[in-house]
PDB file of N, CA, C and O in Angstrom:
ATOM      1  N   UNK A   1       0.815  -1.203   0.000  1.00 66.00           N
ATOM      2  CA  UNK A   1       0.000   0.000   0.000  1.00 66.00           C
ATOM      3  C   UNK A   1       0.856   1.264   0.000  1.00 66.00           C
ATOM      4  O   UNK A   1       0.384   2.318   0.357  1.00 66.00           O
ATOM      5  N   UNK A   2       2.089   1.154  -0.396  1.00 75.00           N
ATOM      6  CA  UNK A   2       2.953   2.331  -0.336  1.00 75.00           C
ATOM      7  C   UNK A   2       2.641   3.353  -1.424  1.00 75.00           C
ATOM      8  O   UNK A   2       3.082   4.487  -1.363  1.00 75.00           O
ATOM      9  N   UNK A   3       1.888   2.956  -2.454  1.00 76.00           N
ATOM     10  CA  UNK A   3       1.558   3.894  -3.528  1.00 76.00           C
ATOM     11  C   UNK A   3       0.338   4.750  -3.213  1.00 76.00           C
ATOM     12  O   UNK A   3       0.117   5.751  -3.867  1.00 76.00           O
ATOM     13  N   UNK A   4      -0.439   4.369  -2.247  1.00 80.00           N
ATOM     14  CA  UNK A   4      -1.650   5.126  -1.905  1.00 80.00           C
ATOM     15  C   UNK A   4      -1.302   6.108  -0.784  1.00 80.00           C
ATOM     16  O   UNK A   4      -1.132   5.723   0.363  1.00 80.00           O
ATOM     17  N   UNK A   5      -1.180   7.379  -1.143  1.00 81.00           N
ATOM     18  CA  UNK A   5      -0.817   8.442  -0.195  1.00 81.00           C
ATOM     19  C   UNK A   5      -1.766   9.627  -0.368  1.00 81.00           C
ATOM     20  O   UNK A   5      -1.458  10.581  -1.066  1.00 81.00           O
ATOM     21  N   UNK A   6      -2.941   9.588   0.269  1.00 84.00           N
ATOM     22  CA  UNK A   6      -3.907  10.673   0.072  1.00 84.00           C
ATOM     23  C   UNK A   6      -3.474  12.017   0.646  1.00 84.00           C
ATOM     24  O   UNK A   6      -4.117  13.017   0.402  1.00 84.00           O
ATOM     25  N   UNK A   7      -2.373  12.083   1.356  1.00 85.00           N
ATOM     26  CA  UNK A   7      -1.894  13.372   1.865  1.00 85.00           C
ATOM     27  C   UNK A   7      -0.897  14.035   0.914  1.00 85.00           C
ATOM     28  O   UNK A   7      -0.441  15.140   1.183  1.00 85.00           O
ATOM     29  N   UNK A   8      -0.575  13.390  -0.202  1.00 83.00           N
ATOM     30  CA  UNK A   8       0.402  13.911  -1.148  1.00 83.00           C
ATOM     31  C   UNK A   8      -0.286  14.636  -2.301  1.00 83.00           C
ATOM     32  O   UNK A   8      -1.206  14.106  -2.926  1.00 83.00           O
ATOM     33  N   UNK A   9       0.168  15.835  -2.596  1.00 88.00           N
ATOM     34  CA  UNK A   9      -0.389  16.603  -3.714  1.00 88.00           C
ATOM     35  C   UNK A   9      -0.043  15.933  -5.040  1.00 88.00           C
ATOM     36  O   UNK A   9      -0.858  15.909  -5.962  1.00 88.00           O
ATOM     37  N   UNK A  10       1.142  15.364  -5.150  1.00 86.00           N
ATOM     38  CA  UNK A  10       1.535  14.673  -6.366  1.00 86.00           C
ATOM     39  C   UNK A  10       0.650  13.460  -6.606  1.00 86.00           C
ATOM     40  O   UNK A  10       0.288  13.160  -7.748  1.00 86.00           O
ATOM     41  N   UNK A  11       0.274  12.754  -5.551  1.00 87.00           N
ATOM     42  CA  UNK A  11      -0.607  11.603  -5.676  1.00 87.00           C
ATOM     43  C   UNK A  11      -1.963  12.039  -6.223  1.00 87.00           C
ATOM     44  O   UNK A  11      -2.512  11.416  -7.114  1.00 87.00           O
ATOM     45  N   UNK A  12      -2.503  13.145  -5.708  1.00 90.00           N
ATOM     46  CA  UNK A  12      -3.795  13.647  -6.182  1.00 90.00           C
ATOM     47  C   UNK A  12      -3.712  14.132  -7.627  1.00 90.00           C
ATOM     48  O   UNK A  12      -4.641  13.942  -8.412  1.00 90.00           O
ATOM     49  N   UNK A  13      -2.602  14.785  -8.002  1.00 89.00           N
ATOM     50  CA  UNK A  13      -2.438  15.236  -9.387  1.00 89.00           C
ATOM     51  C   UNK A  13      -2.370  14.046 -10.334  1.00 89.00           C
ATOM     52  O   UNK A  13      -2.962  14.062 -11.425  1.00 89.00           O
ATOM     53  N   UNK A  14      -1.668  13.000  -9.931  1.00 90.00           N
ATOM     54  CA  UNK A  14      -1.603  11.788 -10.745  1.00 90.00           C
ATOM     55  C   UNK A  14      -2.947  11.112 -10.869  1.00 90.00           C
ATOM     56  O   UNK A  14      -3.336  10.643 -11.935  1.00 90.00           O
ATOM     57  N   UNK A  15      -3.681  11.068  -9.766  1.00 90.00           N
ATOM     58  CA  UNK A  15      -5.007  10.450  -9.776  1.00 90.00           C
ATOM     59  C   UNK A  15      -5.968  11.240 -10.666  1.00 90.00           C
ATOM     60  O   UNK A  15      -6.730  10.655 -11.433  1.00 90.00           O
ATOM     61  N   UNK A  16      -5.912  12.572 -10.598  1.00 87.00           N
ATOM     62  CA  UNK A  16      -6.776  13.400 -11.440  1.00 87.00           C
ATOM     63  C   UNK A  16      -6.439  13.213 -12.922  1.00 87.00           C
ATOM     64  O   UNK A  16      -7.345  13.091 -13.751  1.00 87.00           O
ATOM     65  N   UNK A  17      -5.151  13.170 -13.251  1.00 85.00           N
ATOM     66  CA  UNK A  17      -4.762  12.953 -14.651  1.00 85.00           C
ATOM     67  C   UNK A  17      -5.215  11.585 -15.132  1.00 85.00           C
ATOM     68  O   UNK A  17      -5.717  11.439 -16.260  1.00 85.00           O
ATOM     69  N   UNK A  18      -5.066  10.578 -14.288  1.00 89.00           N
ATOM     70  CA  UNK A  18      -5.476   9.229 -14.664  1.00 89.00           C
ATOM     71  C   UNK A  18      -6.985   9.156 -14.866  1.00 89.00           C
ATOM     72  O   UNK A  18      -7.461   8.601 -15.858  1.00 89.00           O
ATOM     73  N   UNK A  19      -7.760   9.722 -13.958  1.00 88.00           N
ATOM     74  CA  UNK A  19      -9.220   9.698 -14.086  1.00 88.00           C
ATOM     75  C   UNK A  19      -9.709  10.537 -15.265  1.00 88.00           C
ATOM     76  O   UNK A  19     -10.702  10.194 -15.896  1.00 88.00           O
ATOM     77  N   UNK A  20      -9.020  11.624 -15.580  1.00 84.00           N
ATOM     78  CA  UNK A  20      -9.386  12.426 -16.750  1.00 84.00           C
ATOM     79  C   UNK A  20      -9.181  11.626 -18.029  1.00 84.00           C
ATOM     80  O   UNK A  20     -10.022  11.658 -18.934  1.00 84.00           O
ATOM     81  N   UNK A  21      -8.090  10.881 -18.114  1.00 83.00           N
ATOM     82  CA  UNK A  21      -7.847  10.034 -19.280  1.00 83.00           C
ATOM     83  C   UNK A  21      -8.873   8.920 -19.403  1.00 83.00           C
ATOM     84  O   UNK A  21      -9.375   8.637 -20.489  1.00 83.00           O
ATOM     85  N   UNK A  22      -9.215   8.290 -18.275  1.00 88.00           N
ATOM     86  CA  UNK A  22     -10.214   7.219 -18.297  1.00 88.00           C
ATOM     87  C   UNK A  22     -11.577   7.776 -18.694  1.00 88.00           C
ATOM     88  O   UNK A  22     -12.305   7.169 -19.485  1.00 88.00           O
ATOM     89  N   UNK A  23     -11.939   8.943 -18.162  1.00 85.00           N
ATOM     90  CA  UNK A  23     -13.226   9.549 -18.498  1.00 85.00           C
ATOM     91  C   UNK A  23     -13.268   9.970 -19.967  1.00 85.00           C
ATOM     92  O   UNK A  23     -14.316   9.876 -20.615  1.00 85.00           O
ATOM     93  N   UNK A  24     -12.131  10.416 -20.513  1.00 80.00           N
ATOM     94  CA  UNK A  24     -12.095  10.788 -21.933  1.00 80.00           C
ATOM     95  C   UNK A  24     -12.376   9.596 -22.832  1.00 80.00           C
ATOM     96  O   UNK A  24     -12.978   9.738 -23.891  1.00 80.00           O
ATOM     97  N   UNK A  25     -11.936   8.430 -22.403  1.00 83.00           N
ATOM     98  CA  UNK A  25     -12.152   7.224 -23.201  1.00 83.00           C
ATOM     99  C   UNK A  25     -13.579   6.729 -23.067  1.00 83.00           C
ATOM    100  O   UNK A  25     -14.198   6.303 -24.042  1.00 83.00           O
ATOM    101  N   UNK A  26     -14.138   6.787 -21.864  1.00 85.00           N
ATOM    102  CA  UNK A  26     -15.416   6.120 -21.610  1.00 85.00           C
ATOM    103  C   UNK A  26     -16.651   6.985 -21.844  1.00 85.00           C
ATOM    104  O   UNK A  26     -17.712   6.443 -22.145  1.00 85.00           O
ATOM    105  N   UNK A  27     -16.556   8.304 -21.694  1.00 81.00           N
ATOM    106  CA  UNK A  27     -17.746   9.145 -21.830  1.00 81.00           C
ATOM    107  C   UNK A  27     -18.116   9.351 -23.301  1.00 81.00           C
ATOM    108  O   UNK A  27     -17.250   9.632 -24.126  1.00 81.00           O
ATOM    109  N   UNK A  28     -19.397   9.243 -23.622  1.00 81.00           N
ATOM    110  CA  UNK A  28     -19.827   9.467 -25.009  1.00 81.00           C
ATOM    111  C   UNK A  28     -19.862  10.963 -25.331  1.00 81.00           C
ATOM    112  O   UNK A  28     -20.014  11.808 -24.447  1.00 81.00           O
ATOM    113  N   UNK A  29     -19.708  11.282 -26.606  1.00 74.00           N
ATOM    114  CA  UNK A  29     -19.723  12.685 -27.036  1.00 74.00           C
ATOM    115  C   UNK A  29     -21.136  13.240 -27.154  1.00 74.00           C
ATOM    116  O   UNK A  29     -21.330  14.454 -27.139  1.00 74.00           O
ATOM    117  N   UNK A  30     -22.119  12.374 -27.281  1.00 79.00           N
ATOM    118  CA  UNK A  30     -23.506  12.810 -27.390  1.00 79.00           C
ATOM    119  C   UNK A  30     -24.352  12.052 -26.377  1.00 79.00           C
ATOM    120  O   UNK A  30     -23.943  11.030 -25.850  1.00 79.00           O
ATOM    121  N   UNK A  31     -25.527  12.580 -26.108  1.00 79.00           N
ATOM    122  CA  UNK A  31     -26.438  11.924 -25.182  1.00 79.00           C
ATOM    123  C   UNK A  31     -26.601  12.703 -23.893  1.00 79.00           C
ATOM    124  O   UNK A  31     -26.283  13.899 -23.826  1.00 79.00           O
ATOM    125  N   UNK A  32     -27.088  12.051 -22.861  1.00 83.00           N
ATOM    126  CA  UNK A  32     -27.382  12.765 -21.617  1.00 83.00           C
ATOM    127  C   UNK A  32     -26.132  13.212 -20.848  1.00 83.00           C
ATOM    128  O   UNK A  32     -26.223  14.071 -19.984  1.00 83.00           O
ATOM    129  N   UNK A  33     -24.979  12.670 -21.173  1.00 81.00           N
ATOM    130  CA  UNK A  33     -23.751  13.044 -20.465  1.00 81.00           C
ATOM    131  C   UNK A  33     -22.892  14.021 -21.256  1.00 81.00           C
ATOM    132  O   UNK A  33     -21.685  14.117 -21.036  1.00 81.00           O
ATOM    133  N   UNK A  34     -23.496  14.771 -22.159  1.00 81.00           N
ATOM    134  CA  UNK A  34     -22.746  15.679 -23.033  1.00 81.00           C
ATOM    135  C   UNK A  34     -22.017  16.759 -22.244  1.00 81.00           C
ATOM    136  O   UNK A  34     -20.856  17.054 -22.516  1.00 81.00           O
ATOM    137  N   UNK A  35     -22.688  17.350 -21.257  1.00 82.00           N
ATOM    138  CA  UNK A  35     -22.048  18.423 -20.478  1.00 82.00           C
ATOM    139  C   UNK A  35     -20.864  17.905 -19.668  1.00 82.00           C
ATOM    140  O   UNK A  35     -19.831  18.558 -19.569  1.00 82.00           O
ATOM    141  N   UNK A  36     -20.998  16.722 -19.110  1.00 83.00           N
ATOM    142  CA  UNK A  36     -19.885  16.121 -18.370  1.00 83.00           C
ATOM    143  C   UNK A  36     -18.741  15.801 -19.317  1.00 83.00           C
ATOM    144  O   UNK A  36     -17.567  15.996 -18.980  1.00 83.00           O
ATOM    145  N   UNK A  37     -19.066  15.360 -20.511  1.00 80.00           N
ATOM    146  CA  UNK A  37     -18.053  15.071 -21.519  1.00 80.00           C
ATOM    147  C   UNK A  37     -17.308  16.344 -21.925  1.00 80.00           C
ATOM    148  O   UNK A  37     -16.094  16.326 -22.129  1.00 80.00           O
ATOM    149  N   UNK A  38     -18.024  17.441 -22.028  1.00 79.00           N
ATOM    150  CA  UNK A  38     -17.378  18.730 -22.353  1.00 79.00           C
ATOM    151  C   UNK A  38     -16.448  19.182 -21.241  1.00 79.00           C
ATOM    152  O   UNK A  38     -15.367  19.717 -21.490  1.00 79.00           O
ATOM    153  N   UNK A  39     -16.852  18.979 -19.980  1.00 80.00           N
ATOM    154  CA  UNK A  39     -16.004  19.334 -18.845  1.00 80.00           C
ATOM    155  C   UNK A  39     -14.720  18.513 -18.846  1.00 80.00           C
ATOM    156  O   UNK A  39     -13.628  19.046 -18.633  1.00 80.00           O
ATOM    157  N   UNK A  40     -14.838  17.227 -19.121  1.00 80.00           N
ATOM    158  CA  UNK A  40     -13.652  16.366 -19.171  1.00 80.00           C
ATOM    159  C   UNK A  40     -12.745  16.786 -20.324  1.00 80.00           C
ATOM    160  O   UNK A  40     -11.522  16.820 -20.184  1.00 80.00           O
ATOM    161  N   UNK A  41     -13.318  17.142 -21.466  1.00 77.00           N
ATOM    162  CA  UNK A  41     -12.519  17.611 -22.603  1.00 77.00           C
ATOM    163  C   UNK A  41     -11.801  18.913 -22.260  1.00 77.00           C
ATOM    164  O   UNK A  41     -10.651  19.112 -22.656  1.00 77.00           O
ATOM    165  N   UNK A  42     -12.459  19.776 -21.512  1.00 79.00           N
ATOM    166  CA  UNK A  42     -11.825  21.019 -21.081  1.00 79.00           C
ATOM    167  C   UNK A  42     -10.666  20.737 -20.136  1.00 79.00           C
ATOM    168  O   UNK A  42      -9.596  21.343 -20.243  1.00 79.00           O
ATOM    169  N   UNK A  43     -10.857  19.811 -19.210  1.00 75.00           N
ATOM    170  CA  UNK A  43      -9.789  19.451 -18.274  1.00 75.00           C
ATOM    171  C   UNK A  43      -8.626  18.759 -18.980  1.00 75.00           C
ATOM    172  O   UNK A  43      -7.475  18.896 -18.572  1.00 75.00           O
ATOM    173  N   UNK A  44      -8.911  18.022 -20.043  1.00 73.00           N
ATOM    174  CA  UNK A  44      -7.869  17.307 -20.779  1.00 73.00           C
ATOM    175  C   UNK A  44      -7.131  18.219 -21.752  1.00 73.00           C
ATOM    176  O   UNK A  44      -6.162  17.801 -22.367  1.00 73.00           O
ATOM    177  N   UNK A  45      -7.564  19.442 -21.910  1.00 71.00           N
ATOM    178  CA  UNK A  45      -6.903  20.361 -22.822  1.00 71.00           C
ATOM    179  C   UNK A  45      -7.492  20.335 -24.212  1.00 71.00           C
ATOM    180  O   UNK A  45      -6.860  20.782 -25.153  1.00 71.00           O
ATOM    181  N   UNK A  46      -8.664  19.795 -24.371  1.00 59.00           N
ATOM    182  CA  UNK A  46      -9.420  19.739 -25.619  1.00 59.00           C
ATOM    183  C   UNK A  46      -8.566  19.242 -26.780  1.00 59.00           C
ATOM    184  O   UNK A  46      -8.349  19.923 -27.758  1.00 59.00           O
ATOM    185  N   UNK A  47      -8.052  18.039 -26.635  1.00 60.00           N
ATOM    186  CA  UNK A  47      -7.352  17.403 -27.733  1.00 60.00           C
ATOM    187  C   UNK A  47      -5.840  17.516 -27.682  1.00 60.00           C
ATOM    188  O   UNK A  47      -5.165  16.942 -28.529  1.00 60.00           O
ATOM    189  N   UNK A  48      -5.293  18.253 -26.732  1.00 63.00           N
ATOM    190  CA  UNK A  48      -3.839  18.380 -26.651  1.00 63.00           C
ATOM    191  C   UNK A  48      -3.177  17.101 -26.145  1.00 63.00           C
ATOM    192  O   UNK A  48      -2.064  16.788 -26.528  1.00 63.00           O
ATOM    193  N   UNK A  49      -3.854  16.385 -25.260  1.00 70.00           N
ATOM    194  CA  UNK A  49      -3.289  15.152 -24.704  1.00 70.00           C
ATOM    195  C   UNK A  49      -4.221  13.988 -25.011  1.00 70.00           C
ATOM    196  O   UNK A  49      -5.431  14.107 -24.908  1.00 70.00           O
ATOM    197  N   UNK A  50      -3.628  12.880 -25.373  1.00 78.00           N
ATOM    198  CA  UNK A  50      -4.438  11.698 -25.639  1.00 78.00           C
ATOM    199  C   UNK A  50      -4.858  11.077 -24.312  1.00 78.00           C
ATOM    200  O   UNK A  50      -4.188  11.254 -23.300  1.00 78.00           O
ATOM    201  N   UNK A  51      -5.970  10.350 -24.301  1.00 80.00           N
ATOM    202  CA  UNK A  51      -6.385   9.687 -23.063  1.00 80.00           C
ATOM    203  C   UNK A  51      -5.323   8.733 -22.518  1.00 80.00           C
ATOM    204  O   UNK A  51      -5.078   8.689 -21.315  1.00 80.00           O
ATOM    205  N   UNK A  52      -4.667   7.998 -23.396  1.00 81.00           N
ATOM    206  CA  UNK A  52      -3.614   7.084 -22.942  1.00 81.00           C
ATOM    207  C   UNK A  52      -2.447   7.863 -22.336  1.00 81.00           C
ATOM    208  O   UNK A  52      -1.859   7.452 -21.334  1.00 81.00           O
ATOM    209  N   UNK A  53      -2.121   8.996 -22.917  1.00 82.00           N
ATOM    210  CA  UNK A  53      -1.056   9.840 -22.370  1.00 82.00           C
ATOM    211  C   UNK A  53      -1.390  10.349 -20.979  1.00 82.00           C
ATOM    212  O   UNK A  53      -0.518  10.409 -20.105  1.00 82.00           O
ATOM    213  N   UNK A  54      -2.650  10.730 -20.771  1.00 81.00           N
ATOM    214  CA  UNK A  54      -3.060  11.187 -19.443  1.00 81.00           C
ATOM    215  C   UNK A  54      -3.017  10.064 -18.419  1.00 81.00           C
ATOM    216  O   UNK A  54      -2.612  10.272 -17.270  1.00 81.00           O
ATOM    217  N   UNK A  55      -3.422   8.867 -18.822  1.00 85.00           N
ATOM    218  CA  UNK A  55      -3.396   7.732 -17.897  1.00 85.00           C
ATOM    219  C   UNK A  55      -1.951   7.418 -17.505  1.00 85.00           C
ATOM    220  O   UNK A  55      -1.636   7.238 -16.330  1.00 85.00           O
ATOM    221  N   UNK A  56      -1.055   7.375 -18.489  1.00 87.00           N
ATOM    222  CA  UNK A  56       0.347   7.090 -18.188  1.00 87.00           C
ATOM    223  C   UNK A  56       1.000   8.219 -17.389  1.00 87.00           C
ATOM    224  O   UNK A  56       1.861   7.971 -16.552  1.00 87.00           O
ATOM    225  N   UNK A  57       0.610   9.456 -17.649  1.00 85.00           N
ATOM    226  CA  UNK A  57       1.119  10.581 -16.856  1.00 85.00           C
ATOM    227  C   UNK A  57       0.719  10.420 -15.395  1.00 85.00           C
ATOM    228  O   UNK A  57       1.534  10.601 -14.493  1.00 85.00           O
ATOM    229  N   UNK A  58      -0.545  10.073 -15.152  1.00 87.00           N
ATOM    230  CA  UNK A  58      -1.008   9.889 -13.785  1.00 87.00           C
ATOM    231  C   UNK A  58      -0.283   8.770 -13.074  1.00 87.00           C
ATOM    232  O   UNK A  58       0.159   8.918 -11.930  1.00 87.00           O
ATOM    233  N   UNK A  59      -0.136   7.638 -13.751  1.00 88.00           N
ATOM    234  CA  UNK A  59       0.590   6.518 -13.144  1.00 88.00           C
ATOM    235  C   UNK A  59       2.057   6.872 -12.911  1.00 88.00           C
ATOM    236  O   UNK A  59       2.652   6.481 -11.901  1.00 88.00           O
ATOM    237  N   UNK A  60       2.644   7.624 -13.830  1.00 87.00           N
ATOM    238  CA  UNK A  60       4.036   8.050 -13.676  1.00 87.00           C
ATOM    239  C   UNK A  60       4.226   8.987 -12.503  1.00 87.00           C
ATOM    240  O   UNK A  60       5.211   8.888 -11.770  1.00 87.00           O
ATOM    241  N   UNK A  61       3.294   9.913 -12.312  1.00 87.00           N
ATOM    242  CA  UNK A  61       3.399  10.826 -11.165  1.00 87.00           C
ATOM    243  C   UNK A  61       3.305  10.082  -9.846  1.00 87.00           C
ATOM    244  O   UNK A  61       4.044  10.370  -8.905  1.00 87.00           O
ATOM    245  N   UNK A  62       2.405   9.114  -9.774  1.00 86.00           N
ATOM    246  CA  UNK A  62       2.254   8.344  -8.538  1.00 86.00           C
ATOM    247  C   UNK A  62       3.527   7.535  -8.272  1.00 86.00           C
ATOM    248  O   UNK A  62       4.037   7.497  -7.151  1.00 86.00           O
ATOM    249  N   UNK A  63       4.080   6.914  -9.287  1.00 85.00           N
ATOM    250  CA  UNK A  63       5.309   6.140  -9.117  1.00 85.00           C
ATOM    251  C   UNK A  63       6.512   7.015  -8.832  1.00 85.00           C
ATOM    252  O   UNK A  63       7.380   6.652  -8.032  1.00 85.00           O
ATOM    253  N   UNK A  64       6.591   8.180  -9.462  1.00 84.00           N
ATOM    254  CA  UNK A  64       7.700   9.100  -9.228  1.00 84.00           C
ATOM    255  C   UNK A  64       7.692   9.618  -7.802  1.00 84.00           C
ATOM    256  O   UNK A  64       8.733   9.703  -7.153  1.00 84.00           O
ATOM    257  N   UNK A  65       6.507   9.940  -7.295  1.00 79.00           N
ATOM    258  CA  UNK A  65       6.418  10.407  -5.920  1.00 79.00           C
ATOM    259  C   UNK A  65       6.911   9.343  -4.955  1.00 79.00           C
ATOM    260  O   UNK A  65       7.662   9.618  -4.036  1.00 79.00           O
ATOM    261  N   UNK A  66       6.543   8.097  -5.189  1.00 79.00           N
ATOM    262  CA  UNK A  66       6.983   7.013  -4.319  1.00 79.00           C
ATOM    263  C   UNK A  66       8.496   6.837  -4.399  1.00 79.00           C
ATOM    264  O   UNK A  66       9.162   6.668  -3.385  1.00 79.00           O
ATOM    265  N   UNK A  67       9.044   6.907  -5.589  1.00 81.00           N
ATOM    266  CA  UNK A  67      10.489   6.721  -5.751  1.00 81.00           C
ATOM    267  C   UNK A  67      11.266   7.857  -5.104  1.00 81.00           C
ATOM    268  O   UNK A  67      12.303   7.619  -4.470  1.00 81.00           O
ATOM    269  N   UNK A  68      10.815   9.068  -5.244  1.00 79.00           N
ATOM    270  CA  UNK A  68      11.509  10.187  -4.599  1.00 79.00           C
ATOM    271  C   UNK A  68      11.452  10.077  -3.079  1.00 79.00           C
ATOM    272  O   UNK A  68      12.432  10.357  -2.396  1.00 79.00           O
ATOM    273  N   UNK A  69      10.307   9.662  -2.557  1.00 78.00           N
ATOM    274  CA  UNK A  69      10.181   9.504  -1.118  1.00 78.00           C
ATOM    275  C   UNK A  69      11.131   8.422  -0.599  1.00 78.00           C
ATOM    276  O   UNK A  69      11.781   8.604   0.420  1.00 78.00           O
ATOM    277  N   UNK A  70      11.224   7.302  -1.294  1.00 79.00           N
ATOM    278  CA  UNK A  70      12.129   6.241  -0.866  1.00 79.00           C
ATOM    279  C   UNK A  70      13.575   6.660  -1.035  1.00 79.00           C
ATOM    280  O   UNK A  70      14.428   6.269  -0.247  1.00 79.00           O
ATOM    281  N   UNK A  71      13.886   7.484  -2.039  1.00 78.00           N
ATOM    282  CA  UNK A  71      15.253   7.953  -2.247  1.00 78.00           C
ATOM    283  C   UNK A  71      15.723   8.864  -1.133  1.00 78.00           C
ATOM    284  O   UNK A  71      16.881   8.816  -0.724  1.00 78.00           O
ATOM    285  N   UNK A  72      14.840   9.715  -0.624  1.00 76.00           N
ATOM    286  CA  UNK A  72      15.209  10.605   0.464  1.00 76.00           C
ATOM    287  C   UNK A  72      15.384   9.874   1.787  1.00 76.00           C
ATOM    288  O   UNK A  72      16.165  10.272   2.629  1.00 76.00           O
ATOM    289  N   UNK A  73      14.654   8.759   1.952  1.00 75.00           N
ATOM    290  CA  UNK A  73      14.790   7.970   3.177  1.00 75.00           C
ATOM    291  C   UNK A  73      15.961   7.015   3.113  1.00 75.00           C
ATOM    292  O   UNK A  73      16.399   6.513   4.127  1.00 75.00           O
ATOM    293  N   UNK A  74      16.459   6.735   1.928  1.00 70.00           N
ATOM    294  CA  UNK A  74      17.573   5.807   1.766  1.00 70.00           C
ATOM    295  C   UNK A  74      17.128   4.384   1.526  1.00 70.00           C
ATOM    296  O   UNK A  74      17.964   3.484   1.499  1.00 70.00           O
ATOM    297  N   UNK A  75      15.826   4.126   1.347  1.00 65.00           N
ATOM    298  CA  UNK A  75      15.332   2.779   1.058  1.00 65.00           C
ATOM    299  C   UNK A  75      15.614   2.422  -0.389  1.00 65.00           C
ATOM    300  O   UNK A  75      15.784   3.264  -1.241  1.00 65.00           O
ATOM    301  N   UNK A  76      15.635   1.146  -0.684  1.00 61.00           N
ATOM    302  CA  UNK A  76      15.803   0.691  -2.067  1.00 61.00           C
ATOM    303  C   UNK A  76      14.598   0.002  -2.547  1.00 61.00           C
ATOM    304  O   UNK A  76      13.872  -0.676  -2.131  1.00 61.00           O
TER     305      UNK A  76
END
C-alpha cells in the first residue's frame, strides 16, 4: 500500500490525470452526459493530450512520488 498516499499533492495530481484520461475514453460525445463530456474535454486540454497519455502521466506521477520519497529515506 505504499503507492496510496492521500496526503500527497503529487498523488492527487496523478489520480486526477489518470481519471481524466479514463473519463475521456469512456464518456460518449452525445447523449445525456454531453455536459460532463465537455467538462472532461476542457480538463484534458481539448485534444492536446491523448487519453492514454493522461493515464500514463497519472501513473508516472504516482510512481515518481513514491520513488523520490524512498530515495530521500535511503530505502531501495
